[in-house]
Structures are given as C-alpha cells and as structure tokens.
Coordinates of C-alpha atoms and ligand atoms in Angstrom, one line a residue:
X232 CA 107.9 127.8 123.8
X233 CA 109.0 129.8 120.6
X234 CA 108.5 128.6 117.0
X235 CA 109.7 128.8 113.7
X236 CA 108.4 127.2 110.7
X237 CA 109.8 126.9 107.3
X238 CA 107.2 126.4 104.8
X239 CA 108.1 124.2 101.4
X240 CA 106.1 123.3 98.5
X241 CA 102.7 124.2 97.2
X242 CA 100.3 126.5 98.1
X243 CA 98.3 124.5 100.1
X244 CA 101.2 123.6 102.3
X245 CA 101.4 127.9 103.1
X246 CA 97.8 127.7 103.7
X247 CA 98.6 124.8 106.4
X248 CA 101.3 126.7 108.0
X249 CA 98.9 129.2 108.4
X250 CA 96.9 127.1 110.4
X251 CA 98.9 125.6 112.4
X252 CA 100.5 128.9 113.4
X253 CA 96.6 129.3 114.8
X254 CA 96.7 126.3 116.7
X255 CA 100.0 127.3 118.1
X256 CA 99.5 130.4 119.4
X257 CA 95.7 130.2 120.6
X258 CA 97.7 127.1 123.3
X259 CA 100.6 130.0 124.0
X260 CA 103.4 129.4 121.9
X261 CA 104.9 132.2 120.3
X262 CA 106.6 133.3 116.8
X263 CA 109.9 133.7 116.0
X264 CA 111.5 135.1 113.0
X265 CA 115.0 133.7 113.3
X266 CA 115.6 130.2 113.4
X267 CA 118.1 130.9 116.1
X268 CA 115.8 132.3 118.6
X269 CA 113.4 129.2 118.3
X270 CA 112.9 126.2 120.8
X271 CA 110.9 124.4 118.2
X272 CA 111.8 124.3 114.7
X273 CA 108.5 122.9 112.7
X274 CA 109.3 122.2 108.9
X275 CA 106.2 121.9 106.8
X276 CA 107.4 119.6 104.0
X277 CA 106.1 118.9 100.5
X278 CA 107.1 115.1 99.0
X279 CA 106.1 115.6 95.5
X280 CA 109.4 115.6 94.1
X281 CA 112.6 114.1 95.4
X282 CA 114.9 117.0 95.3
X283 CA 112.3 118.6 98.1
X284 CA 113.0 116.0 100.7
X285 CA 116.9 115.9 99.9
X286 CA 116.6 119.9 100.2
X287 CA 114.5 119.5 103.8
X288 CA 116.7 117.0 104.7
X289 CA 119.9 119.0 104.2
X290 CA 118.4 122.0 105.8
X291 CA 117.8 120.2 108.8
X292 CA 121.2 119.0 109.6
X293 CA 122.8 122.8 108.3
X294 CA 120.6 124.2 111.5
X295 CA 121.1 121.5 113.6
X296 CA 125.2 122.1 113.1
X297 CA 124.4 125.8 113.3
X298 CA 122.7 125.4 116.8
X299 CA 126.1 123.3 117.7
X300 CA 124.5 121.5 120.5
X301 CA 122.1 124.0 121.6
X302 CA 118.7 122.4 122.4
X303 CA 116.4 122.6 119.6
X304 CA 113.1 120.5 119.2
X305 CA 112.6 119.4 115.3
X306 CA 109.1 118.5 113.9
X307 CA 108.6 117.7 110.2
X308 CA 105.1 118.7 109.0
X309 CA 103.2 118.0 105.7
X310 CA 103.7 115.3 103.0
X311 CA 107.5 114.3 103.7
X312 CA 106.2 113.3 107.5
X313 CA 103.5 111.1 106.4
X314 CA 105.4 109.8 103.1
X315 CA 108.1 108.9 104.6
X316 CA 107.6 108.0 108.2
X317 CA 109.9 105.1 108.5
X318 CA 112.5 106.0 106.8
X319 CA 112.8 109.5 108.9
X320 CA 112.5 108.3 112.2
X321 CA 115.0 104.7 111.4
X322 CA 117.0 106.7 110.2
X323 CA 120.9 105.9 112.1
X324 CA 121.3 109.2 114.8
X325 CA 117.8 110.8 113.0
X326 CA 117.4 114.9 114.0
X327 CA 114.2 114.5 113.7
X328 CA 111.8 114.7 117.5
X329 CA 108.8 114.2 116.1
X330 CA 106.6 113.8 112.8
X331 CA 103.1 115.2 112.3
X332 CA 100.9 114.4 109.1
X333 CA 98.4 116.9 107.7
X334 CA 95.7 115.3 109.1
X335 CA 96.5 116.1 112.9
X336 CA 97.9 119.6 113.3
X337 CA 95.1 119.9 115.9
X338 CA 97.4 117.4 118.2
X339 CA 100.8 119.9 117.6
X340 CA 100.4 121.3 120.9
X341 CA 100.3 118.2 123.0
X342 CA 103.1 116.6 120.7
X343 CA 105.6 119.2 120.8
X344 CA 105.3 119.0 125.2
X345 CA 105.3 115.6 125.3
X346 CA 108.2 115.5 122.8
X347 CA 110.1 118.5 125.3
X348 CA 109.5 115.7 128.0
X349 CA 109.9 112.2 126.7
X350 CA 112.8 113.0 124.8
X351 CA 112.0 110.4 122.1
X352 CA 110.3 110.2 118.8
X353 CA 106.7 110.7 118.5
X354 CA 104.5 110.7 115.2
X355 CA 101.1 111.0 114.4
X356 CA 100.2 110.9 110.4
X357 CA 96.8 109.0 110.5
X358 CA 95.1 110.2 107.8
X359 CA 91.4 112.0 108.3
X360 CA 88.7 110.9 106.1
X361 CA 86.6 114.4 107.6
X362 CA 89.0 116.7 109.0
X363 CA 88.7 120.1 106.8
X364 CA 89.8 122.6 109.8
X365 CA 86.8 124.3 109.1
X366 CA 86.8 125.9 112.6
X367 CA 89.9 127.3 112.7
X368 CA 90.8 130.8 110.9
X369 CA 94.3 130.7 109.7
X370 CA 96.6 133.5 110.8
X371 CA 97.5 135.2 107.9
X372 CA 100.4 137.8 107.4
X373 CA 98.7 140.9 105.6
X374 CA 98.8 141.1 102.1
X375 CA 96.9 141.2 99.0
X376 CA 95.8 137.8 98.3
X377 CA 94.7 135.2 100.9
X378 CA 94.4 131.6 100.3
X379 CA 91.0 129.5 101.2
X380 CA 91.5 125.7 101.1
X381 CA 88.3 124.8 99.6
X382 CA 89.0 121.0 100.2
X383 CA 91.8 118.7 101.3
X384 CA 93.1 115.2 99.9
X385 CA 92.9 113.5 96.5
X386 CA 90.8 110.1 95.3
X387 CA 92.4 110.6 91.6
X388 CA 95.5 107.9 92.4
X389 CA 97.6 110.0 89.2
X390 CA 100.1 107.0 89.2
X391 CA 102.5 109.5 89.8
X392 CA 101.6 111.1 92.2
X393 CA 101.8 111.1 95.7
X394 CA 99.3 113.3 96.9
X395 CA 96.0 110.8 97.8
X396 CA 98.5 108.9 100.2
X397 CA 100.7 111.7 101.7
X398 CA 97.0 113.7 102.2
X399 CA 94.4 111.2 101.8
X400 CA 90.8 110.9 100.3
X401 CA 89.0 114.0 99.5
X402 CA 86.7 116.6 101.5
X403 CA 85.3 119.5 101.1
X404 CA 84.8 121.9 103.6
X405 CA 80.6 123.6 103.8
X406 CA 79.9 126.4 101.0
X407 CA 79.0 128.7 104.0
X408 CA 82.1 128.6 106.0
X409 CA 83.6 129.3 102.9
X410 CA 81.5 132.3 102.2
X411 CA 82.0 133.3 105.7
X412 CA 85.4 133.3 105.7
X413 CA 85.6 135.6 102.6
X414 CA 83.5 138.4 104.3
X415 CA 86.1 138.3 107.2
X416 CA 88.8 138.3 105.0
X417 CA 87.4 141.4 102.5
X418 CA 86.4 143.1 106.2
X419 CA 89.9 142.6 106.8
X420 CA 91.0 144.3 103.4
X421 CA 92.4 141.4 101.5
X422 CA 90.7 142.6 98.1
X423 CA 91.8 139.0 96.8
X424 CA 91.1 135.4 97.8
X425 CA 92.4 131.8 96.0
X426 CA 90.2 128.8 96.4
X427 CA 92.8 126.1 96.8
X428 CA 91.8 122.3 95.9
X429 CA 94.0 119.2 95.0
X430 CA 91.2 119.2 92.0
X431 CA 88.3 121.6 92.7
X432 CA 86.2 119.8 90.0
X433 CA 85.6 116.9 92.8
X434 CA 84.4 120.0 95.3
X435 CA 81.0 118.4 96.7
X436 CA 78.8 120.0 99.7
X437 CA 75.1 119.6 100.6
X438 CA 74.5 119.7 96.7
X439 CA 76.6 122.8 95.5
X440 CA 79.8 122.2 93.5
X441 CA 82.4 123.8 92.4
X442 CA 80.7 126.4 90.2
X443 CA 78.3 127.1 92.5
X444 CA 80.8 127.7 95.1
X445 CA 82.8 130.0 92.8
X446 CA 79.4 132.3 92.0
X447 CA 78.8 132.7 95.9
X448 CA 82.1 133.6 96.8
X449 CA 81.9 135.9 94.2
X450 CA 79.1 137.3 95.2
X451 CA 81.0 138.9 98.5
X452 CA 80.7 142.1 99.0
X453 CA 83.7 144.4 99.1
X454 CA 85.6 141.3 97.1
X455 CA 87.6 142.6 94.5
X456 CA 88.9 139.6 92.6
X457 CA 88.8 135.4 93.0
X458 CA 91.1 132.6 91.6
X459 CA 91.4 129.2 92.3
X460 CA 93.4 126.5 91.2
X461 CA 93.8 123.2 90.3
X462 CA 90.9 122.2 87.8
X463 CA 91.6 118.9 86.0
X464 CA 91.5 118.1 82.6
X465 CA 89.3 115.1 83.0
X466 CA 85.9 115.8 84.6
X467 CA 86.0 120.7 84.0
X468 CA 82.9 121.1 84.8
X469 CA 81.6 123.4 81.9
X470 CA 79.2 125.4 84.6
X471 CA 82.8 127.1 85.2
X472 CA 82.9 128.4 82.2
X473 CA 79.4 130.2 82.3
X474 CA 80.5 131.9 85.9
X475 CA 83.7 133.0 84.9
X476 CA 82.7 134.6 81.9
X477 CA 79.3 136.6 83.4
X478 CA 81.3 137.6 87.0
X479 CA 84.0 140.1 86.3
X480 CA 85.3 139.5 90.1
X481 CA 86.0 136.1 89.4
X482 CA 89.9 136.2 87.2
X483 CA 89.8 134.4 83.4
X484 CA 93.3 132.9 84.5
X485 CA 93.0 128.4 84.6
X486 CA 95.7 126.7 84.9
X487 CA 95.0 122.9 83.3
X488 CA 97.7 120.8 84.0
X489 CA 98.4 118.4 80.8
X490 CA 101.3 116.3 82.4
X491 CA 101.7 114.7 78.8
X492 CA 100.2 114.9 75.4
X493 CA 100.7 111.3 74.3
X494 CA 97.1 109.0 75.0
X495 CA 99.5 105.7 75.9
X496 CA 101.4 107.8 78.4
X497 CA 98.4 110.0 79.9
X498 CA 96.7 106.5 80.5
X499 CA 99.9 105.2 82.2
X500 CA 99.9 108.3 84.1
X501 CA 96.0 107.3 84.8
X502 CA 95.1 110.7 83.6
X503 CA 91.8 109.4 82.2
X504 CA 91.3 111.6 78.9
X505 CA 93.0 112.1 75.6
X506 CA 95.5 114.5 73.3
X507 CA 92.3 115.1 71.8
X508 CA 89.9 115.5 74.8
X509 CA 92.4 118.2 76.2
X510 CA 92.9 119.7 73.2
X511 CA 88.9 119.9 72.5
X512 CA 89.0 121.5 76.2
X513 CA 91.5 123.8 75.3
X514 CA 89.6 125.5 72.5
X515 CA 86.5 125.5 74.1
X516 CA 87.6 127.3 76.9
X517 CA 89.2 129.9 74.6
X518 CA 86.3 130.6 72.6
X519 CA 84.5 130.9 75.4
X520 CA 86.8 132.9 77.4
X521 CA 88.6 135.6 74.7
X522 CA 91.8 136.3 76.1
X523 CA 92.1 133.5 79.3
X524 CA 95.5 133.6 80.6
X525 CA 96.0 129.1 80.4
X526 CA 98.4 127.6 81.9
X527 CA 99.7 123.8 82.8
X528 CA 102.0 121.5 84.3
X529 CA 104.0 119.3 82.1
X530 CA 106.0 115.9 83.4
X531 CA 109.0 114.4 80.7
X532 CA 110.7 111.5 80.8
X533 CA 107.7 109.1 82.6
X534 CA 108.5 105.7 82.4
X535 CA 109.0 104.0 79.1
X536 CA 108.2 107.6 77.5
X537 CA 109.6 107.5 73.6
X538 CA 111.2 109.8 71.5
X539 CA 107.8 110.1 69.3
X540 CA 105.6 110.1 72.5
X541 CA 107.1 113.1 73.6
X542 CA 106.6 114.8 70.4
X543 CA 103.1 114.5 71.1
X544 CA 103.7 116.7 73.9
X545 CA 105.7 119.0 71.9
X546 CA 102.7 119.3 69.8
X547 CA 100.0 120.3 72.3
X548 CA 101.6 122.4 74.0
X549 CA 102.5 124.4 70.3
X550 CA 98.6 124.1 69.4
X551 CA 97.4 125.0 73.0
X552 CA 100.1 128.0 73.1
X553 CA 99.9 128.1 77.0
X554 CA 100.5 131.3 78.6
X555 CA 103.9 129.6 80.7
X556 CA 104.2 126.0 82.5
X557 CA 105.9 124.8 85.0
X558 CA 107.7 121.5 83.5
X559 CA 109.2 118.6 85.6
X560 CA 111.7 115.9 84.8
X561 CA 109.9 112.4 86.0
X562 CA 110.7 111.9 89.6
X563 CA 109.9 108.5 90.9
X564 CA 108.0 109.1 94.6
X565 CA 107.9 105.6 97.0
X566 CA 104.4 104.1 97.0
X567 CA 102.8 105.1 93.9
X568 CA 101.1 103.3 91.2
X569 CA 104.5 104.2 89.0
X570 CA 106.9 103.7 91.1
X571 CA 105.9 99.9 91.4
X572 CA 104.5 98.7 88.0
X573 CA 107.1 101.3 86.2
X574 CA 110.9 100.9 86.6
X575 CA 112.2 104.9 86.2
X576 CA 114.0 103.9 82.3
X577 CA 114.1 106.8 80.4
X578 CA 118.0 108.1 81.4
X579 CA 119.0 111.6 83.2
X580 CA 120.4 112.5 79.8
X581 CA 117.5 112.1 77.8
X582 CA 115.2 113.6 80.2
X583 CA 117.2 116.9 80.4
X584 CA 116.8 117.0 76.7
X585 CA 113.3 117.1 77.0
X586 CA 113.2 119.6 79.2
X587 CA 115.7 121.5 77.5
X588 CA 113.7 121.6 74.4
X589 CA 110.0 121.7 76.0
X590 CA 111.6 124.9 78.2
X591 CA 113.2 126.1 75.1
X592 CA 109.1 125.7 72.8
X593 CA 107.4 127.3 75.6
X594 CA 109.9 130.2 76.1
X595 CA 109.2 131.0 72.6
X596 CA 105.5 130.8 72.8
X597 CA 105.0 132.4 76.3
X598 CA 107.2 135.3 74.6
X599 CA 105.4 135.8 72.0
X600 CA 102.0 135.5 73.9
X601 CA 103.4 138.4 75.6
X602 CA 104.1 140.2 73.6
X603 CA 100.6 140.6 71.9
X604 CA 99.4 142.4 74.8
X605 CA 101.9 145.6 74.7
X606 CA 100.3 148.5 73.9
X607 CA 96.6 147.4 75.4
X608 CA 95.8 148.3 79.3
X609 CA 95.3 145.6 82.0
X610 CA 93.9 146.5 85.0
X611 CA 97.0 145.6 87.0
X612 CA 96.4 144.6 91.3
X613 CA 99.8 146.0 93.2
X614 CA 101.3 143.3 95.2
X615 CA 104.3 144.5 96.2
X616 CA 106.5 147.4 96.9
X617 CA 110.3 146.5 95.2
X618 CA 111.4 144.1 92.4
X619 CA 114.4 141.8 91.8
X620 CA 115.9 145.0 89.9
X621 CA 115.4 148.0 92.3
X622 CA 113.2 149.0 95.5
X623 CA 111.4 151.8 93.8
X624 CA 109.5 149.9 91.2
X625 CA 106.2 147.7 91.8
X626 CA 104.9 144.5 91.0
X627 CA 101.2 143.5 90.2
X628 CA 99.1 141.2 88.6
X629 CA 97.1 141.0 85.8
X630 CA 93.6 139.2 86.2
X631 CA 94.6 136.5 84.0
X632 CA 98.0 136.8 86.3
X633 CA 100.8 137.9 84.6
X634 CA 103.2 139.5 86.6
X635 CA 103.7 143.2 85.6
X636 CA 106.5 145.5 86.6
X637 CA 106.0 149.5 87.3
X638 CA 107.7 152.1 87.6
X639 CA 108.3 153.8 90.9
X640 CA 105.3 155.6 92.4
X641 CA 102.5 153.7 90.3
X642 CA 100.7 152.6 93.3
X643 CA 100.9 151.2 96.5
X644 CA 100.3 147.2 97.3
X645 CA 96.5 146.5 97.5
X646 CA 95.9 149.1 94.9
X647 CA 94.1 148.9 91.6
X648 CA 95.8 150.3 88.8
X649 CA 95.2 150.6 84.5
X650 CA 98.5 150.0 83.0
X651 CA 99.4 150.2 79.4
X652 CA 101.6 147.5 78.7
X653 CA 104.9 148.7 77.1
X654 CA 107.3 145.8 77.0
X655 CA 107.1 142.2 77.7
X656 CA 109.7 139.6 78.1
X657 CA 109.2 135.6 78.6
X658 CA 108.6 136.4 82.2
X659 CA 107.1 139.6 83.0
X660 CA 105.5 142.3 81.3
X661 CA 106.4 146.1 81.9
X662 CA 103.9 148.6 82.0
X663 CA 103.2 152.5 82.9
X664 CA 100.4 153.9 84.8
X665 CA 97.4 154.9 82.0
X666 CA 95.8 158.0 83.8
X667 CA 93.0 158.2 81.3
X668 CA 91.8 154.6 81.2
X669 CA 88.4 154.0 82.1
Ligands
SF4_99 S1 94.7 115.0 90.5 FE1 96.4 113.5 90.2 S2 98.2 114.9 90.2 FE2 96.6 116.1 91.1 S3 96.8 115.7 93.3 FE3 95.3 114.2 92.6 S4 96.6 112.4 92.2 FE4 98.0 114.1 92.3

C-alpha cells in the first residue's frame, strides 16, 4: 500500500513521523509524495492548540472532496487521536478509518490492513508507561540537523496543557542508545543533532541525567554541534550550565519558556516558580553564558488574567530581553486542569490586545538584540540552498540559532562558514562570507 503523511505541530511530532515511516516501510509499504497517489493518508496531529485540530480537520475533508469518491484509507496520528478519540470517531458521517495514539505506532501495520478489510473504525491510543522506540532508527530525509527524542511524555500536569494526557507519563530512553545513535548519525554526515524532551530536566537513566547525557553526546566524534530543547524554568539543572559553557560542540542557544510573569497566574498555570525565581534564572544563566541566544514561550489572556497581571509579563520579558518568543493567545484544550476549574473569561478582544502589544515589546527588543551583533562574525552552519527572497542566496544558523541570510555562493548546506554580520532585522540577520576569520 502507498502512504502519505502530513506532519503538524512540534518537533517531536516530525521525529514520530520519522518513525513511523520506519515501521512502515520495514512491513512493505511504500512512500508517496503526492497525496493523490496514496492509498493511505496518515495525518500526524498535534492538539495543543485549537486552531491545529480545526486546521487537521479541514484538511481532511478538502482531500477527501479532492479524491471525489476515490478509495482513500484516513488515519489520524499523534495528540489529536488520543485527545480527542470520541469526538472523532462519533462524529455524524466521520472520514476518519482509524485513530492511532503515540504510544502504539508499532501496531500501524496491522491497523491500516485490518482497517483495508473491516471497513470500520479501529483505534488504539493506550498510552505506554515504557515504550521509548528505542529499537527503531527513524528514517530521516538528509539534511543538516537530525532530531533525537531523548524521552517521551510529561508528569508536569501545566494546567494548561495537554501534553501528559495526549502523550502520557515520562521516559527516557538509555544514555547509550542515545550515544549510539549519534555516531550513526555523524557516520551518516548529519554534522548536527537536537535532543528533543517534553522537559529534558526530568531526563533520568541508570543514574545519568540530563547534563550528563548532554556531555556524552557531545563527546561524539565527528559531531559538529548539539541543541536540545525544552528545559524548564522550575527544576534547570545548573550542571547544564557548567557543560555548555566548557564544550564548544554543544550550542549556547536555551529556550526557557516563561508562559507568564505574574506569581498568581504562573501558580494557576501550576508552573511551580516565581517572577523572581525566573528572573534570578535568567541572569544567572547570562553571566554564566556571555552572549546565550534565550528564548521562551509566552501564553496571554489565561483565565482570570488582569490588566496588571499582564504587566507583569510585560516586565520580564523587557528585563530578560529574550532573543524572540513565540507568544500564544490562551486556548482552552478538553481535559485539562484549566479547562475545568477555569472558565476561558478574559474576551477575544482583550486577548488580541495582549498579543498585540507583547508582539509589538518583543519586536522591539529582538531588533535591537540584533542589531548588536552586526559587524562581529558568527560562525554560521548552511542549512539551505534558497530563501523566501531568491534561489541563489543561503540560509544558516548561528550557534545560538539565529537565522542568517547569505549571499549567493557563500557555501553549500552542511557547510561551516565565518560570516560577518552586516544587517539585522527583527527576524533574520544578513551577513557576508569573512575570508580571513579564524
Ligand atoms: S512541562 Fe508543562 S507545558 Fe511542557 S509539556 Fe509538560 S505539562 Fe506541557
């Protein structure tokens, strides 16, 4: 049978598509680029905002009208297919074949055929409280980076959030399949790998954690840079610090995600530190890291969220002076914590306020970030060959991450180039190829 899969969300949901491609094809099922060739569409679905599902949702019936009658099995994948079981498959004349949670990718095979014979809806979301896919090696397109999902699942319950029930309780896959992994990957020329964890801080195996994780992988021969993301605020473990300041492979880029700078909201949002815990985090890991690249996720507009509470935020995030941040309106998700004790008040209007004016601070402060950096050299990894603007330029990456823009010629992707910066807008930063840089 041919698949396609459309991939939404985080990174961790590519990472899964990845696997399950493996599964796939070592049981004979093939890959399809066009949607139109498929017999199997498989949608791999991320549920932590509303407008996601809606989009899946919409997508779904636009291909089913587009295949006008032609057979066409559809699987939903990921976080929407364990969130929202009931309401997918109840659902009056529902498109949907069959649903499979995050947990049990290794039974895709056997559900897609007995889906192709039944002809009714099968599921399987049970979640795993060991399943890691340690065994399976994900097949990756080439590239320069690859992602290494260091653990799955979340026990942090963010009242928020929907993560610890779409993807259940936290594991961690074994330090040396990790390690192992990373010399395959460098073997295969990936100079670049991301450790991927709901919160790497919680990382546990056989007595390493996080840290110690991080200085092993580093240690990989051949391995030209390391990232991972998410740390949280509440429990960074400060041996991170140490290994990212004495191992030049591993990137001085963290991204912290505040969610809100007020202490009554950050304890409704069960975030379990302060304004002043983060912002004592903050500092430390500047001064211990000169020129980190920090950056954070923001939420406006959580329940019973005040004028003055916000202004909170407002003021950490122009003290912090994060590098950029993504920044979300409030979106209430079925089964959390929130979305029972917390009835959704603060209105549409005054939420898009918010984010007007938190958009509008940080655009300010991410410019002006940026621009402190032209005229210094980064040492800038080439991802990609062609920009939004024309074909011949080339993008890269700083090691704190900052996207850079050359022109044509500097370097092809996979390549390690200096680059004086020249000019730097919110966004991106331009740059030009510095010959004589060490
Ligand atoms: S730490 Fe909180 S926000 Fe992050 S995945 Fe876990 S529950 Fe969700």
């Amino acid at each position: 049978m041919k698949v396609y899969i459309e991939t939404y969300g985080c990174q961790m949901n590519e990472y899964d598509s990845e696997i399950v491609q493996s599964i796939l094809f070592a049981d004979g099922f093939q890959e399809v680029s066009e949607v139109q060739d498929a017999d199997v569409l498989l949608m791999n679905t991320c549920a932590v905002r509303e407008h996601a599902s809606h989009r899946v949702l919409a997508r779904i019936g636009e291909i089913r009208r587009s295949r006008a009658g032609a057979p066409l099995l559809i699987g939903v994948l990921g976080c929407m297919a364990s969130g929202l079981k009931k309401k997918l498959l109840d659902a009056p004349n529902s498109p949907i074949d069959f649903l499979v949670g995050p947990d049990s990718y290794r039974r895709l095979p056997d559900l897609i055929r007995q889906a192709s014979r039944k002809k009714q809806q099968l599921h399987d979301v049970r979640l795993s409280k060991c399943e890691t896919y340690e065994d399976i090696y994900p097949r990756r397109l080439p590239g320069v980076n690859a992602w290494i999902a260091i653990m799955r699942g979340c026990n942090n319950f963010c009242s928020f959030c929907v993560v610890p029930y779409s993807r259940g309780r936290e594991r961690s896959r074994s330090v040396a399949g990790i390690v192992a992994e990373t010399h395959r990957l460098v073997a295969e020329g990936y100079p670049q790998v991301t450790l991927l964890g709901q919160n790497v801080n919680s990382y546990r195996s056989q007595g390493s954690d996080f840290a110690a994780l991080l200085e092993q992988v580093s240690a990989v021969k051949g391995l030209r840079r390391v990232r991972f993301t998410s740390p949280h605020p509440k429990d960074f473990p400060r041996p991170l610090l140490r290994v990212m300041k004495e191992n030049p492979v591993v990137c001085k880029h963290i991204h912290l995600p505040l969610q809100a700078g007020n202490d009554r909201v950050l304890s409704l949002m069960r975030r379990t530190y302060s304004k002043q815990q983060f912002l004592d985090l903050a500092a430390e890991i500047r001064e211990a890291l000169p020129g980190v690249v920090l950056t954070t996720d923001v939420i406006v507009g959580f329940p019973t969220e005040t004028d003055a509470e916000f202004a909170d935020t407002m003021e950490v995030m122009e003290t912090v002076r994060f590098d950029s941040a993504f920044i979300f309106k409030y979106s209430e998700r079925p089964g959390t914590l929130a979305a029972k004790k917390y009835p959704d008040d603060v209105s549409e209007e005054v939420k898009t306020q918010r984010i007007v004016r938190l958009n509008s601070l940080q655009k300010e402060i991410s410019l002006a970030r940026h621009l402190q950096r032209i005229g210094f050299v980064e040492k800038v990894l080439i991802e990609r060959q062609g920009t939004k603007k024309s074909v011949e330029e080339v993008q890269g990456r700083t090691d704190g991450n900052l996207l850079v823009i050359l022109p044509a010629g500097a370097g092809r992707p996979g390549d390690f180039i200096q680059a004086r910066i020249t000019e730097a807008t919110a966004h991106v930063l331009k740059g030009v190829v510095e010959p004589d840089a060490a």
